[in-house]
Structure formats: structure tokens, C-alpha cells
Amino acid sequence: MEKYKDLLNQLRNGEIEKVEISKADYLAFREVLVQDPQFKHFRGEAKQGGNIVFKFLATPRT
């Protein structure tokens, strides 16, 4: 779980542009994601095969 928090912080700080989460890891990642205070700033896009690519948005989604 700590690695997911680190990934979210790296996205937020602009250290990385995007992170790809496998279908198998998604539920564990989501638990950390929804607890983040800036949850609505993260956008996930599903890819063929079940992986999800997350990016950080400057403006929160509605």
C-alpha cells in the first residue's frame, strides 16, 4: 500500500507523468486512491487488456 501512496505523490508532484496499474493490482490501488484528499484530481483511463493508466489533473474532475 505504501508503494501506491508513493506513486500518487509522484504523480501529484510532477515527478512522473502517468502510472499504469494492472488489472490484478487495481483494487488494492483504488483503496489508497479514494482515501487521498485530492482524489478528484486523478483520472484513470482503462486500456485494452484491463490495465488502467492514471494521470494527475490540475483541475479536479466533476
PDB file of C-alpha atoms in Angstrom:
ATOM      1  CA  MET A   1       0.000   0.000   0.000  1.00  0.00           C
ATOM      2  CA  GLU A   2       2.886   2.346   0.721  1.00  0.00           C
ATOM      3  CA  LYS A   3       4.111   1.966  -2.861  1.00  0.00           C
ATOM      4  CA  TYR A   4       0.731   3.177  -4.115  1.00  0.00           C
ATOM      5  CA  LYS A   5       0.900   6.253  -1.876  1.00  0.00           C
ATOM      6  CA  ASP A   6       4.371   6.948  -3.260  1.00  0.00           C
ATOM      7  CA  LEU A   7       3.097   6.627  -6.840  1.00  0.00           C
ATOM      8  CA  LEU A   8       0.236   9.050  -6.141  1.00  0.00           C
ATOM      9  CA  ASN A   9       2.641  11.543  -4.588  1.00  0.00           C
ATOM     10  CA  GLN A  10       4.982  11.271  -7.585  1.00  0.00           C
ATOM     11  CA  LEU A  11       2.051  11.971  -9.929  1.00  0.00           C
ATOM     12  CA  ARG A  12       0.898  14.906  -7.804  1.00  0.00           C
ATOM     13  CA  ASN A  13       4.409  16.406  -7.639  1.00  0.00           C
ATOM     14  CA  GLY A  14       5.016  16.026 -11.371  1.00  0.00           C
ATOM     15  CA  GLU A  15       7.889  13.573 -10.888  1.00  0.00           C
ATOM     16  CA  ILE A  16       6.114  11.158 -13.228  1.00  0.00           C
ATOM     17  CA  GLU A  17       3.507  11.928 -15.894  1.00  0.00           C
ATOM     18  CA  LYS A  18       1.430   8.762 -15.587  1.00  0.00           C
ATOM     19  CA  VAL A  19       1.315   5.401 -13.860  1.00  0.00           C
ATOM     20  CA  GLU A  20      -0.079   2.158 -15.263  1.00  0.00           C
ATOM     21  CA  ILE A  21      -1.814  -0.175 -12.820  1.00  0.00           C
ATOM     22  CA  SER A  22      -2.503  -3.784 -13.739  1.00  0.00           C
ATOM     23  CA  LYS A  23      -5.960  -5.270 -13.516  1.00  0.00           C
ATOM     24  CA  ALA A  24      -4.728  -7.549 -10.702  1.00  0.00           C
ATOM     25  CA  ASP A  25      -3.447  -4.601  -8.616  1.00  0.00           C
ATOM     26  CA  TYR A  26      -6.365  -2.251  -9.248  1.00  0.00           C
ATOM     27  CA  LEU A  27      -8.497  -2.983  -6.168  1.00  0.00           C
ATOM     28  CA  ALA A  28      -5.576  -2.501  -3.764  1.00  0.00           C
ATOM     29  CA  PHE A  29      -4.556   0.694  -5.598  1.00  0.00           C
ATOM     30  CA  ARG A  30      -8.126   2.008  -5.531  1.00  0.00           C
ATOM     31  CA  GLU A  31      -8.318   1.622  -1.733  1.00  0.00           C
ATOM     32  CA  VAL A  32      -5.419   4.059  -1.418  1.00  0.00           C
ATOM     33  CA  LEU A  33      -6.652   6.325  -4.219  1.00  0.00           C
ATOM     34  CA  VAL A  34     -10.131   7.002  -2.798  1.00  0.00           C
ATOM     35  CA  GLN A  35      -8.655   7.966   0.587  1.00  0.00           C
ATOM     36  CA  ASP A  36      -6.423  10.613  -0.987  1.00  0.00           C
ATOM     37  CA  PRO A  37      -7.584  14.196  -0.240  1.00  0.00           C
ATOM     38  CA  GLN A  38      -7.087  15.119  -3.907  1.00  0.00           C
ATOM     39  CA  PHE A  39      -8.916  12.043  -5.209  1.00  0.00           C
ATOM     40  CA  LYS A  40     -10.829  14.035  -7.835  1.00  0.00           C
ATOM     41  CA  HIS A  41      -7.584  15.275  -9.390  1.00  0.00           C
ATOM     42  CA  PHE A  42      -6.649  11.769 -10.529  1.00  0.00           C
ATOM     43  CA  ARG A  43      -8.016  10.450 -13.794  1.00  0.00           C
ATOM     44  CA  GLY A  44      -7.878   6.808 -14.808  1.00  0.00           C
ATOM     45  CA  GLU A  45      -8.216   5.554 -18.349  1.00  0.00           C
ATOM     46  CA  ALA A  46      -8.825   1.857 -18.979  1.00  0.00           C
ATOM     47  CA  LYS A  47      -6.719   0.217 -21.639  1.00  0.00           C
ATOM     48  CA  GLN A  48      -7.362  -2.898 -23.650  1.00  0.00           C
ATOM     49  CA  GLY A  49      -6.418  -5.905 -21.544  1.00  0.00           C
ATOM     50  CA  GLY A  50      -7.591  -4.401 -18.262  1.00  0.00           C
ATOM     51  CA  ASN A  51      -4.706  -2.119 -17.271  1.00  0.00           C
ATOM     52  CA  ILE A  52      -5.524   1.415 -16.150  1.00  0.00           C
ATOM     53  CA  VAL A  53      -3.376   4.495 -16.768  1.00  0.00           C
ATOM     54  CA  PHE A  54      -3.693   7.223 -14.138  1.00  0.00           C
ATOM     55  CA  LYS A  55      -2.727  10.873 -14.561  1.00  0.00           C
ATOM     56  CA  PHE A  56      -2.931  13.873 -12.230  1.00  0.00           C
ATOM     57  CA  LEU A  57      -5.086  16.803 -13.342  1.00  0.00           C
ATOM     58  CA  ALA A  58      -4.507  20.375 -12.173  1.00  0.00           C
ATOM     59  CA  THR A  59      -8.278  20.922 -12.128  1.00  0.00           C
ATOM     60  CA  PRO A  60     -10.422  18.362 -10.282  1.00  0.00           C
ATOM     61  CA  ARG A  61     -12.956  16.426 -12.286  1.00  0.00           C
ATOM     62  CA  THR A  62     -16.619  16.992 -11.514  1.00  0.00           C
TER      63      THR A  62
END
